[in-house]
CSV table of C-alpha atoms and ligand atoms in Angstrom, one decimal:
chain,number,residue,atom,x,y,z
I,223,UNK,CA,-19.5,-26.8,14.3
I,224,UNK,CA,-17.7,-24.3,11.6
I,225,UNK,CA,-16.9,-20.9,12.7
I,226,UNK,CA,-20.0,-19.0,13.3
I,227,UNK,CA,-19.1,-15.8,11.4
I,228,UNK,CA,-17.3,-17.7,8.8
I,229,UNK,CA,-19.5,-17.0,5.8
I,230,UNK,CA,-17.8,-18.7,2.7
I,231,UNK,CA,-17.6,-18.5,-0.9
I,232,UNK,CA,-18.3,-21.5,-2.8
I,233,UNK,CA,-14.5,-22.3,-3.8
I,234,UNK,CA,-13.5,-22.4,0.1
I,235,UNK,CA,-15.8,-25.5,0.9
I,236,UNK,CA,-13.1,-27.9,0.5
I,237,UNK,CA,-11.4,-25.6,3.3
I,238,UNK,CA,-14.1,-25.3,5.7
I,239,UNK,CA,-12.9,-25.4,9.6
I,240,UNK,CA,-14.8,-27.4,12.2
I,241,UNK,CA,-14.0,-27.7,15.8
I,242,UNK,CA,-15.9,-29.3,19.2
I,243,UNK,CA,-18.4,-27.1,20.4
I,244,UNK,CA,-19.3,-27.7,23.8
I,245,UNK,CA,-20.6,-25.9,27.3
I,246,UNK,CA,-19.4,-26.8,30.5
I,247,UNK,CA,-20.2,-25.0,34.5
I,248,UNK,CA,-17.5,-24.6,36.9
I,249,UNK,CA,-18.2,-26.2,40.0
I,250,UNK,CA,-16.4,-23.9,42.3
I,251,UNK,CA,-17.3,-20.3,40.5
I,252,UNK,CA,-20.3,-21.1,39.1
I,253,UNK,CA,-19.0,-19.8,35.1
I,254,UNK,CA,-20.5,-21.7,32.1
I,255,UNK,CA,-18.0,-21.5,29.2
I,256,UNK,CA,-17.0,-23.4,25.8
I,257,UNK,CA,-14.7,-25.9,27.0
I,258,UNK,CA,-12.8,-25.4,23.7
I,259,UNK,CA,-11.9,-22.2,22.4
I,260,UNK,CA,-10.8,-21.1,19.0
I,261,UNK,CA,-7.6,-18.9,18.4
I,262,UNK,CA,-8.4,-15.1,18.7
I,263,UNK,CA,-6.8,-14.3,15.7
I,264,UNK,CA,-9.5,-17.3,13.7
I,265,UNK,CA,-12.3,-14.8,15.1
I,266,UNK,CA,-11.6,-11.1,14.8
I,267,UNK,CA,-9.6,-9.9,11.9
I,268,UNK,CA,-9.9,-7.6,9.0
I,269,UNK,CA,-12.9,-8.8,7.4
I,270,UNK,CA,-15.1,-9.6,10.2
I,271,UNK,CA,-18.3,-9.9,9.7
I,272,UNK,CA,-20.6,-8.5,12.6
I,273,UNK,CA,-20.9,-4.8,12.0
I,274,UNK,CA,-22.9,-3.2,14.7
I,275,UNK,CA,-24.6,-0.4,13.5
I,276,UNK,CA,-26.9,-3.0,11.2
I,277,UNK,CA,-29.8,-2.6,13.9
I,278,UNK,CA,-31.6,1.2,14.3
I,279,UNK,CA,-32.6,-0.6,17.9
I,280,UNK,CA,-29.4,-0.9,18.5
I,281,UNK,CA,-28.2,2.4,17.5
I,282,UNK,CA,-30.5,4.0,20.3
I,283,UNK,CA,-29.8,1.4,22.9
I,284,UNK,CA,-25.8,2.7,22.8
I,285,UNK,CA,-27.1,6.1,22.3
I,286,UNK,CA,-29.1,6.1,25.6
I,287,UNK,CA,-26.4,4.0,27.3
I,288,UNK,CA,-24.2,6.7,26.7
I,289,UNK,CA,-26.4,9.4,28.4
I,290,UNK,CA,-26.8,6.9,31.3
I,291,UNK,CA,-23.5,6.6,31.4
I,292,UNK,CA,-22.6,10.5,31.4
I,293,UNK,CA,-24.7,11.2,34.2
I,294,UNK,CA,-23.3,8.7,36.1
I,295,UNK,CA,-19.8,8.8,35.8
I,296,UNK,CA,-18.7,11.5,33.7
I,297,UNK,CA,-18.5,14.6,35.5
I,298,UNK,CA,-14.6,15.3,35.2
I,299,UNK,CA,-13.5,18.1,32.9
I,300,UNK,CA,-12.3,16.2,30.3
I,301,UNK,CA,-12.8,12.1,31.3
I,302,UNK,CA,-11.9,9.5,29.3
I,303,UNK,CA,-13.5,6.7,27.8
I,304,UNK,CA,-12.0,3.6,26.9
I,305,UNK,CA,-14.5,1.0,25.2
I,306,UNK,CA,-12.9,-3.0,24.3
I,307,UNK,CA,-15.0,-4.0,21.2
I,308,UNK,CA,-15.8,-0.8,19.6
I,309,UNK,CA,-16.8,-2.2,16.5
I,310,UNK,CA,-17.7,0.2,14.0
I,311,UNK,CA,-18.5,2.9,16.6
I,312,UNK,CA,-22.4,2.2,17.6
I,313,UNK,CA,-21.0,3.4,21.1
I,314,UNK,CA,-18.4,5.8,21.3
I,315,UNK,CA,-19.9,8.2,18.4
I,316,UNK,CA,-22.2,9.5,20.8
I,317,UNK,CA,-19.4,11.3,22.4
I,318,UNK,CA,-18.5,13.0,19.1
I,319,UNK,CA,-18.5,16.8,19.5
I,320,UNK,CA,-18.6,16.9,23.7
I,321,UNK,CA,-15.6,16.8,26.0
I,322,UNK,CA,-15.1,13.3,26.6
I,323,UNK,CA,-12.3,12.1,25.5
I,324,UNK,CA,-12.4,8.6,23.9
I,325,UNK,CA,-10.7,5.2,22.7
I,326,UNK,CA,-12.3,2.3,20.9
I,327,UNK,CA,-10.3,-0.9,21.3
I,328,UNK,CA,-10.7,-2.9,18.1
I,329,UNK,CA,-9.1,-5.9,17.1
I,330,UNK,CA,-10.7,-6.2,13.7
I,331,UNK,CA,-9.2,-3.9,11.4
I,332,UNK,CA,-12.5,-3.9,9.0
I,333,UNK,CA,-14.8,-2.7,11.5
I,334,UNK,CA,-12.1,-0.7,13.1
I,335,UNK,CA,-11.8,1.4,9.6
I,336,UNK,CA,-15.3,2.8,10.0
I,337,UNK,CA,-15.4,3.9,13.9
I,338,UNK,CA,-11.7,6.0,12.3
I,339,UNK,CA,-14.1,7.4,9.4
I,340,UNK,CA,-16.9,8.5,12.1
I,341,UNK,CA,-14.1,10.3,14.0
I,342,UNK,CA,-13.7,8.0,16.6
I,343,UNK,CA,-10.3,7.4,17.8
I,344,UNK,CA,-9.8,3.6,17.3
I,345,UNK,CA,-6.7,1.3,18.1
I,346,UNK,CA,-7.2,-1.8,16.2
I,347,UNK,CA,-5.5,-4.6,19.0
I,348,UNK,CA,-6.5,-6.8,21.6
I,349,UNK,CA,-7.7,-5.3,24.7
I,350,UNK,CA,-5.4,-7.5,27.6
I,351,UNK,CA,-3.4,-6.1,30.3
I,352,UNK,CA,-0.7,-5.2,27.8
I,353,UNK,CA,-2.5,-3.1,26.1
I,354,UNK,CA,-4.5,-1.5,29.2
I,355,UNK,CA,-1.1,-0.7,30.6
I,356,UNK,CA,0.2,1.2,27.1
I,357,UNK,CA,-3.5,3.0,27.2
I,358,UNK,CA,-2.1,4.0,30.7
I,359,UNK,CA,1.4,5.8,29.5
I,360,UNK,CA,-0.1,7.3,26.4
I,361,UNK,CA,-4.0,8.8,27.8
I,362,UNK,CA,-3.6,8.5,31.1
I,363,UNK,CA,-6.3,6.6,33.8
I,364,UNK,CA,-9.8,6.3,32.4
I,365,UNK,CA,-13.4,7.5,34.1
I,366,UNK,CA,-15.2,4.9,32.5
I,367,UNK,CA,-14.4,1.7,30.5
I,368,UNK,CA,-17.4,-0.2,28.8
I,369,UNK,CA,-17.7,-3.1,27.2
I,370,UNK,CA,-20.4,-4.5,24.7
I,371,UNK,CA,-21.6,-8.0,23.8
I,372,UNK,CA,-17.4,-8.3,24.2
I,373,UNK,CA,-16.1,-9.1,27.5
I,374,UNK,CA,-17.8,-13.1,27.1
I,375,UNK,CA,-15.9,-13.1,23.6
I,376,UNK,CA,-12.6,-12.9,25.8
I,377,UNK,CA,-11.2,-16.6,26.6
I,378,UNK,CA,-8.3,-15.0,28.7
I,379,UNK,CA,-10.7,-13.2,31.1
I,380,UNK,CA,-8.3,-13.0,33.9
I,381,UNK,CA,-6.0,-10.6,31.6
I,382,UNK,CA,-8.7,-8.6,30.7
I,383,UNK,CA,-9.7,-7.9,34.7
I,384,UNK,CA,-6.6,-7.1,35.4
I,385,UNK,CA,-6.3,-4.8,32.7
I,386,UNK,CA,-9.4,-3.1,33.9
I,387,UNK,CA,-8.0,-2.8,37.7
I,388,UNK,CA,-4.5,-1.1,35.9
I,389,UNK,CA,-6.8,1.4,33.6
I,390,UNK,CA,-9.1,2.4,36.0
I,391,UNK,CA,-9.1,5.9,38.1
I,392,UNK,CA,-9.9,5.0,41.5
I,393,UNK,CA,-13.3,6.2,41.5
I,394,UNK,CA,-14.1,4.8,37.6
I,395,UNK,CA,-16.2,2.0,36.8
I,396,UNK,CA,-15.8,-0.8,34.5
I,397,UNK,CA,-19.8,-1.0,32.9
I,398,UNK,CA,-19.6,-4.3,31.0
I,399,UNK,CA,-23.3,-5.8,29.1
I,400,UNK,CA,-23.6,-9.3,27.8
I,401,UNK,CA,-26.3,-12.2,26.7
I,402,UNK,CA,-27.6,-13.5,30.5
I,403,UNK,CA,-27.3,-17.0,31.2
I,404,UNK,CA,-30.5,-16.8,33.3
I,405,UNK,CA,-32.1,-15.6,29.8
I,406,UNK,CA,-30.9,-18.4,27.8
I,407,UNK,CA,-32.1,-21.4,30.5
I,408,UNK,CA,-35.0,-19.6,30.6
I,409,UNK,CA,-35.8,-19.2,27.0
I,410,UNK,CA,-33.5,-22.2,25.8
I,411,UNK,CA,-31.8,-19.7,23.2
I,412,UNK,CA,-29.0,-22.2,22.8
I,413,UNK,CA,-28.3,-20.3,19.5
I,414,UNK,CA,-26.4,-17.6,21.8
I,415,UNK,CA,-23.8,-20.7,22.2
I,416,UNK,CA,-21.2,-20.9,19.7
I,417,UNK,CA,-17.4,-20.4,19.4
I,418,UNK,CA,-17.0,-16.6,19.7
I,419,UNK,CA,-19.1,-16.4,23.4
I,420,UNK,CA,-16.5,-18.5,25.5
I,421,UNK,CA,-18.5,-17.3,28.5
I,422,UNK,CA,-22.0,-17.3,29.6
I,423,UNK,CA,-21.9,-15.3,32.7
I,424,UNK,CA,-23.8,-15.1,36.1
I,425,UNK,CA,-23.7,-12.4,38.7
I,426,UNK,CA,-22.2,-15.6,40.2
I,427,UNK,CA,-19.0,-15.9,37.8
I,428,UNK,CA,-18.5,-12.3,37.3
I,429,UNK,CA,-18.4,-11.6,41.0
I,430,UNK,CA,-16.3,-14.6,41.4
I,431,UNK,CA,-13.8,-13.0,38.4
I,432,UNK,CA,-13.5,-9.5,40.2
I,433,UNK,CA,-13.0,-11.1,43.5
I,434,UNK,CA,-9.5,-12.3,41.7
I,435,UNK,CA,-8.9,-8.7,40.8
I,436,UNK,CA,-9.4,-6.3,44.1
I,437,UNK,CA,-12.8,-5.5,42.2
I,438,UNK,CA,-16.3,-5.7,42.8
I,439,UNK,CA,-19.8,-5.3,41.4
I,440,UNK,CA,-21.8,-2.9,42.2
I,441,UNK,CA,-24.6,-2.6,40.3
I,442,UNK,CA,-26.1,-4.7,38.0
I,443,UNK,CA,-29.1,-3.4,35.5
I,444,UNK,CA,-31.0,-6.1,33.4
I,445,UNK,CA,-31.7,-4.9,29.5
I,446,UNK,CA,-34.0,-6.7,27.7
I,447,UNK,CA,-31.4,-6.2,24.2
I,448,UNK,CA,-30.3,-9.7,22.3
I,449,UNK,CA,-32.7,-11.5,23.8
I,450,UNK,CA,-31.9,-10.6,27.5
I,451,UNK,CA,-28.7,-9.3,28.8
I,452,UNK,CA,-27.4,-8.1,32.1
I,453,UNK,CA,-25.5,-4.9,32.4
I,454,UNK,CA,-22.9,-5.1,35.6
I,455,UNK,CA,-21.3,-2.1,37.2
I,456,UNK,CA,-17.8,-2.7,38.3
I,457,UNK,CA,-15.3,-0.6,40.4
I,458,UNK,CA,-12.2,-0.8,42.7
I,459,UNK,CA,-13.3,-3.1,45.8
I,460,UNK,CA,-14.7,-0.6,48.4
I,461,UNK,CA,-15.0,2.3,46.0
I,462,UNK,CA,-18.1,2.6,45.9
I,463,UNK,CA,-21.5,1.5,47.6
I,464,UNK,CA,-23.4,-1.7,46.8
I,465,UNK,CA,-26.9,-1.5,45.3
I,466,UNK,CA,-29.2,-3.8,47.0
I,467,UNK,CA,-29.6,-5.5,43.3
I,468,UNK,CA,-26.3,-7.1,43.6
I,469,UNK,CA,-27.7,-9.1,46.4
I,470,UNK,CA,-30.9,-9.6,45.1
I,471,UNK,CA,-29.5,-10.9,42.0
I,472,UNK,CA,-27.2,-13.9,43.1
I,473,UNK,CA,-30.0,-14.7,45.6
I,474,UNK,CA,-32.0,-14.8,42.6
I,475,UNK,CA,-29.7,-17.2,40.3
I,476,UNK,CA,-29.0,-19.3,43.4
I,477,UNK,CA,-33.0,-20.0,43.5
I,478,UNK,CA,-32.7,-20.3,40.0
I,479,UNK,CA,-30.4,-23.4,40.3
I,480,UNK,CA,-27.3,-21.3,37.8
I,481,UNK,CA,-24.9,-23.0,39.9
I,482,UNK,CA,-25.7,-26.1,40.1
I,483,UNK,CA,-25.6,-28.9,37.0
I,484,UNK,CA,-29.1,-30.2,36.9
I,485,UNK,CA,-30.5,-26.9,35.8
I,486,UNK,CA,-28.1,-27.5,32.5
I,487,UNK,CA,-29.3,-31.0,32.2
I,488,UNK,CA,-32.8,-29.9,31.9
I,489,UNK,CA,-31.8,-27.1,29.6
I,490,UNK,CA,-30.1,-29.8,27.3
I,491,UNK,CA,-33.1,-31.4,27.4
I,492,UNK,CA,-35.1,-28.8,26.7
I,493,UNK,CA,-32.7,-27.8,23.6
I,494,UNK,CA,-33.3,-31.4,22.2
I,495,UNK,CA,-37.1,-30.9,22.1
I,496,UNK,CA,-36.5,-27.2,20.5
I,497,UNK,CA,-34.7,-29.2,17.6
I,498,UNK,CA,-37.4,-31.7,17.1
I,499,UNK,CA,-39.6,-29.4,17.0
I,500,UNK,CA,-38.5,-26.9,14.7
I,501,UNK,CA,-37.5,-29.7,12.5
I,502,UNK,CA,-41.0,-30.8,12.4
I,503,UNK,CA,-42.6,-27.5,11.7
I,504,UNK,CA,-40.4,-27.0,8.5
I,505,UNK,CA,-40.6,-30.6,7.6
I,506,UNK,CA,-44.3,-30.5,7.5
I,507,UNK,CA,-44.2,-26.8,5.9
I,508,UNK,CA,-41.7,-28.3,3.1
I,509,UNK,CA,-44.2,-31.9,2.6
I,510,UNK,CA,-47.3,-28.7,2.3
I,511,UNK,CA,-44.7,-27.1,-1.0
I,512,UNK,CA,-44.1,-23.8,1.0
I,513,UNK,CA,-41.4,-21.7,0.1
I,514,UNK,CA,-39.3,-20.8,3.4
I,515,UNK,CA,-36.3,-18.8,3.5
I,516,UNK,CA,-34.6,-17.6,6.4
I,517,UNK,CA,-34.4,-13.5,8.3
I,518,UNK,CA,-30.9,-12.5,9.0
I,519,UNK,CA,-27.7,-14.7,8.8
I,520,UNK,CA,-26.7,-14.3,12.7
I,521,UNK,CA,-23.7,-15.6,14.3
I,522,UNK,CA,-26.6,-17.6,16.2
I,523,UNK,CA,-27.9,-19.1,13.4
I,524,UNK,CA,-24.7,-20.9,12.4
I,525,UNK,CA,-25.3,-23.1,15.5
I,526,UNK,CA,-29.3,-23.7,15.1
I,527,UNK,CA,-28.6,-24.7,11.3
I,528,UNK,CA,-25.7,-27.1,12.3
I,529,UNK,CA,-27.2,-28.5,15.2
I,530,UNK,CA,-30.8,-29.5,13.6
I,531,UNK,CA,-29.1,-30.7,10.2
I,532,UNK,CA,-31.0,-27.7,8.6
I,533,UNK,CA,-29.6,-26.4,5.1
I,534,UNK,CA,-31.3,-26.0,1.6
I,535,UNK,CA,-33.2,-28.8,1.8
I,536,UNK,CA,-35.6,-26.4,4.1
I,537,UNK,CA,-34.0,-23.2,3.6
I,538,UNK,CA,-34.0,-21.8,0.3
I,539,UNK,CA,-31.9,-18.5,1.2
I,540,UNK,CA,-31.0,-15.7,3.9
I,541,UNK,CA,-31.8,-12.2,3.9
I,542,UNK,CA,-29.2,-10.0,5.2
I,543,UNK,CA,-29.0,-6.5,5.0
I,544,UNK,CA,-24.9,-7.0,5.8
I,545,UNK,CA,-23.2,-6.4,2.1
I,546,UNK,CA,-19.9,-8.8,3.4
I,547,UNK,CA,-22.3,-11.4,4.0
I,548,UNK,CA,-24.5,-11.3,0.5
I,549,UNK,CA,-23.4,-13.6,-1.9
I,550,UNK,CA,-21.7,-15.9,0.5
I,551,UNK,CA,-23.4,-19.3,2.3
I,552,UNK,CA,-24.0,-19.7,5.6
I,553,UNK,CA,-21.1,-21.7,7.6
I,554,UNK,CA,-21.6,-25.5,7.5
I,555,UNK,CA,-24.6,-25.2,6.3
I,556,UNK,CA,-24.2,-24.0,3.0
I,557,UNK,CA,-27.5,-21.6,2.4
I,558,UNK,CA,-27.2,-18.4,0.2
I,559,UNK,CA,-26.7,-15.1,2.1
I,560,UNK,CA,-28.8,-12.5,-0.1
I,561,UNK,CA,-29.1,-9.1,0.2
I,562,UNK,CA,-32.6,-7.9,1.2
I,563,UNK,CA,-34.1,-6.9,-1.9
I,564,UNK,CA,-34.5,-10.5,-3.3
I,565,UNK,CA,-36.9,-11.2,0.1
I,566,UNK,CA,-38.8,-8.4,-1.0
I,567,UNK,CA,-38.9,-8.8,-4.5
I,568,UNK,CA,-40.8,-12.7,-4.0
I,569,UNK,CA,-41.5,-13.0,-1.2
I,570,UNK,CA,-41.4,-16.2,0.8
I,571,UNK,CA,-44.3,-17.9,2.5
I,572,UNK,CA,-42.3,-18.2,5.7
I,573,UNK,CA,-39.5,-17.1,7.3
I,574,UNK,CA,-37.7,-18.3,10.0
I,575,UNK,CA,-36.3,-15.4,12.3
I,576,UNK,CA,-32.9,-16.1,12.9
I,577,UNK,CA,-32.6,-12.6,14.4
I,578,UNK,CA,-35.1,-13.0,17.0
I,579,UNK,CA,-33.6,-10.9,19.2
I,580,UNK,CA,-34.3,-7.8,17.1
I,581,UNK,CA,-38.0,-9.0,16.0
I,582,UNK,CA,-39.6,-5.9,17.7
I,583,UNK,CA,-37.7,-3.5,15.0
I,584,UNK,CA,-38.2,-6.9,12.0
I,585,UNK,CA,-41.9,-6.9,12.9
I,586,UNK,CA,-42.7,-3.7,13.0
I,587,UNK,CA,-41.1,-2.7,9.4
I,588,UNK,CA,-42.1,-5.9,7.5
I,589,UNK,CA,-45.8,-4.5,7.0
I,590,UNK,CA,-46.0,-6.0,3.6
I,591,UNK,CA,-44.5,-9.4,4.3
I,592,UNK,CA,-47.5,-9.7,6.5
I,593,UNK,CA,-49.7,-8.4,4.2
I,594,UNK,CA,-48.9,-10.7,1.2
I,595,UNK,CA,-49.6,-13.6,4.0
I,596,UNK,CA,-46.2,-14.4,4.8
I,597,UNK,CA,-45.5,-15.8,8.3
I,598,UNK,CA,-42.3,-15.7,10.5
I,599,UNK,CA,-40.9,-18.9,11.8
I,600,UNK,CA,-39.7,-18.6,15.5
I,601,UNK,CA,-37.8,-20.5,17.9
I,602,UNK,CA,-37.0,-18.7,20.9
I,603,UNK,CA,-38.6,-18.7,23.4
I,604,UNK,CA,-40.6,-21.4,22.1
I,605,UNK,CA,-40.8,-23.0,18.9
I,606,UNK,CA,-44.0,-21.5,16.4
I,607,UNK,CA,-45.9,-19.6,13.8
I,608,UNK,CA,-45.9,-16.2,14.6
I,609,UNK,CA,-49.4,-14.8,14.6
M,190,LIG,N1,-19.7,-3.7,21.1
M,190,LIG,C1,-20.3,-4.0,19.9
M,190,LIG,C2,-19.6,-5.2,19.1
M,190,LIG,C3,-19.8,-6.5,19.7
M,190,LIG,S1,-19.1,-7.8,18.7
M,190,LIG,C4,-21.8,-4.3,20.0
M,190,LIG,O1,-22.3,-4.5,21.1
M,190,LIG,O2,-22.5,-4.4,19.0
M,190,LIG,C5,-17.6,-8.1,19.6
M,190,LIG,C6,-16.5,-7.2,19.1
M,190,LIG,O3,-15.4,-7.4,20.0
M,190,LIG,C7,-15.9,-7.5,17.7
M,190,LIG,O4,-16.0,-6.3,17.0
M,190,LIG,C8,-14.6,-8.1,18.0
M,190,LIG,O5,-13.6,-7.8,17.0
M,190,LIG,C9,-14.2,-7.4,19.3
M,190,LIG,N2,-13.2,-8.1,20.2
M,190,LIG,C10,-12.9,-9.4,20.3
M,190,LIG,N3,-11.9,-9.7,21.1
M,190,LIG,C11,-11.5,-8.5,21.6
M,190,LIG,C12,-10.5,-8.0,22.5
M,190,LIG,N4,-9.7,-8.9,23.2
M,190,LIG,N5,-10.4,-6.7,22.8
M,190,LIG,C13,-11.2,-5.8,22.2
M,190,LIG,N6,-12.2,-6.2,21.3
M,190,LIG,C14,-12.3,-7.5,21.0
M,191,LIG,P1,-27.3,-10.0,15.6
M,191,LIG,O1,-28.4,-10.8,16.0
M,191,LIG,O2,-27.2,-8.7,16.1
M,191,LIG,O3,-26.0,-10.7,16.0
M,191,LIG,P2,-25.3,-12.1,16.0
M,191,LIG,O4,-24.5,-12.2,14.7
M,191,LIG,O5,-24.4,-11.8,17.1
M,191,LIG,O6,-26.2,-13.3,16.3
M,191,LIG,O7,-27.2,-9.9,14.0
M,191,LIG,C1,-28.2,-9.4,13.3
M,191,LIG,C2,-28.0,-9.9,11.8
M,191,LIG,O8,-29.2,-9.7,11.2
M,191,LIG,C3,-26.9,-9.0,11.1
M,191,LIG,O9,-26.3,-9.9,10.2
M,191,LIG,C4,-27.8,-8.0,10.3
M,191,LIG,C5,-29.1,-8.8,10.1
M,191,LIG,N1,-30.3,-7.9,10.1
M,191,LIG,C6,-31.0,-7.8,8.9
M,191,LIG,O10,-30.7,-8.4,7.9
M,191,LIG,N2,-32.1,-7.0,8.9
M,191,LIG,C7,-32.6,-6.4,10.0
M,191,LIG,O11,-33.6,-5.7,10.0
M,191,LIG,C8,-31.8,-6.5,11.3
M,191,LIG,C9,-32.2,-5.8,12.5
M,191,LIG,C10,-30.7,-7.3,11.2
């Protein structure tokens, strides 16, 4: 596989990185994670791609996470909020103009500058247990710490736990949301695996990870955002009560089979046939002389484009509303990235949705599309024409 958010210009092909990309579940703990990792410094730098504020559903998901999350735990004078993954501030400028007090951890330094140009106090490192501790000295103890489609980014986990247990007041909480593994068996997104998500947690794993740390979860709220994710609730061990869910939930994923192999056997299986499938829908589409481009160059798509051997001979171009991506190919596969208006301006007769996972907000604006006939292409949860 190439780097999934390594969009490239022409000239760098000769350059192009690829690495081993592969899944494996611990035995004892129950964690499924890329048994390979990349170098953080490959990933996240200062001209990272992903800039969060891209989706308006995304926007007022933080924005309504943030007034959960002030009801819940911010009732100090003056509390502080520290978020790891900040990006370009989706989260933390909803505090802008109250009393909380925050800091956005940020590693890369593009998407850094913009949180800084919103007003939102950004420190553009690593989050690890170095840096938790110099947070410590310089702001004190936080009331909250929350962390976004991040914490399964992090290959040295262990650091970033014990980090948390160093930062936190003894009465904060660690609220931490990522892509749910039970969501991905169930739907067989396997494009949610590629090199930046080392992890693919479990109530399981992450209770097994906080066990290691004198922490515990105790609460756990499922969101429906990037195709299913679980938000967890984590505080000192003993802090605070249990919610029933906790319990309900690993009884849940042990019934569900997310700690034992087979269950990944069948979902490789199941990947296999979402390959053939899709291949045969577009080969058949292409043999008919449609015109198919794709919707949205996500991080995801890298692997569904790699993995089914699909480039231009299918996919004429990808829309992308992201200007660092336009004008750049996808990563392996080599497909244009182009800015919206040149969907708009001809439209395709298909498109396959590579950003499923905000096809509520793509549906709902792509009125003409429809209109002039044009279809989307899906593949999650199963592959099809979408009516
Ligand atoms: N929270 C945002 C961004 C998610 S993308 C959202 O949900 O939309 C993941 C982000 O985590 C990237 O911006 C990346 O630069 C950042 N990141 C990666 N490793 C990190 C680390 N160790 N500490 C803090 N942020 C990190
Ligand atoms: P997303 O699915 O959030 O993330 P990932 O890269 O983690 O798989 O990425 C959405 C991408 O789709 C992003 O590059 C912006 C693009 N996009 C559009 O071009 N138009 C849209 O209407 C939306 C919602 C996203």
């Amino acid at each position: 596989m190439p780097i999934a958010n390594g969009f490239l210009l022409p000239t760098e092909i000769p350059d192009e990185k690829f690495f081993d990309l592969s899944v494996g579940l611990c035995r004892s703990c129950a964690m499924v994670q890329l048994t390979n990792v990349l170098n953080r410094d490959q990933l996240f730098h200062d001209s990272y791609a992903f800039f969060s504020s891209t989706s308006e559903g995304m926007k007022r998901h933080f924005k309504e996470m943030a007034a959960s999350l002030t009801a819940r735990y911010l009732e100090n004078s003056e509390p502080l909020v520290v978020e790891i993954g900040s990006n370009d501030g989706i989260f933390l400028s909803n505090f802008i103009g109250t009393n909380v007090r925050v800091l956005g951890v940020e590693p890369s330094a593009n998407v850094a500058a913009v949180a800084v140009s919103k007003g939102v106090r950004t420190v553009s490192k690593f989050f690890d247990e170095q840096l938790a501790s110099k947070v410590v000295n310089e702001d004190g103890k936080a009331d909250l710490i929350v962390g976004a489609n991040v914490l399964c980014h992090i290959p040295y986990l262990n650091s970033v736990f014990a980090g948390v247990r160093t930062l936190l007041k003894t009465q904060g909480a660690l609220v931490f949301e990522d892509p749910y593994v039970g969501d991905i068996i169930k739907k067989t997104s396997y494009d949610q695996i590629y090199d930046e998500h080392a992890f693919y947690f479990s109530i399981l794993a992450v209770s097994a990870v906080c066990s290691r740390h004198d922490l515990e979860v105790f609460d756990v709220e499922p969101q429906t955002v990037h195709g299913g994710s679980m938000r967890y609730h984590i505080g000192i061990r003993g802090a605070r009560p249990v919610s029933i869910a906790v319990s309900a939930l690993m009884e849940q994923e042990r019934s569900a089979g997310l700690d034992r192999l087979e269950t990944f056997e069948t979902f490789r299986k199941n990947v296999e046939n979402s390959r053939t499938e899709l291949l045969s829908i577009l080969q058949k589409l292409k043999a008919e002389g449609a015109r198919i481009s794709g919707y949205g160059a996500t991080s995801k798509s890298t692997t569904v484009l790699n993995y089914c051997g699909i480039g231009t001979n299918y996919i004429e171009f990808i829309c992308d509303t992201t200007p660092g991506k336009q004008g750049r190919l996808t990563p392996g596969s080599h497909i244009p990235v182009v800015p919206y208006g040149a969907f708009a301006e001809k439209y395709p007769e298909y498109a396959v949705l590579f950003a499923w996972n905000h096809s509520n907000e793509i549906l709902a604006k792509e009125v003409n599309f429809k209109n002039a006939g044009g279809r989307f292409i899906t593949y999650v949860p199963a592959v099809g024409i979408l009516k």
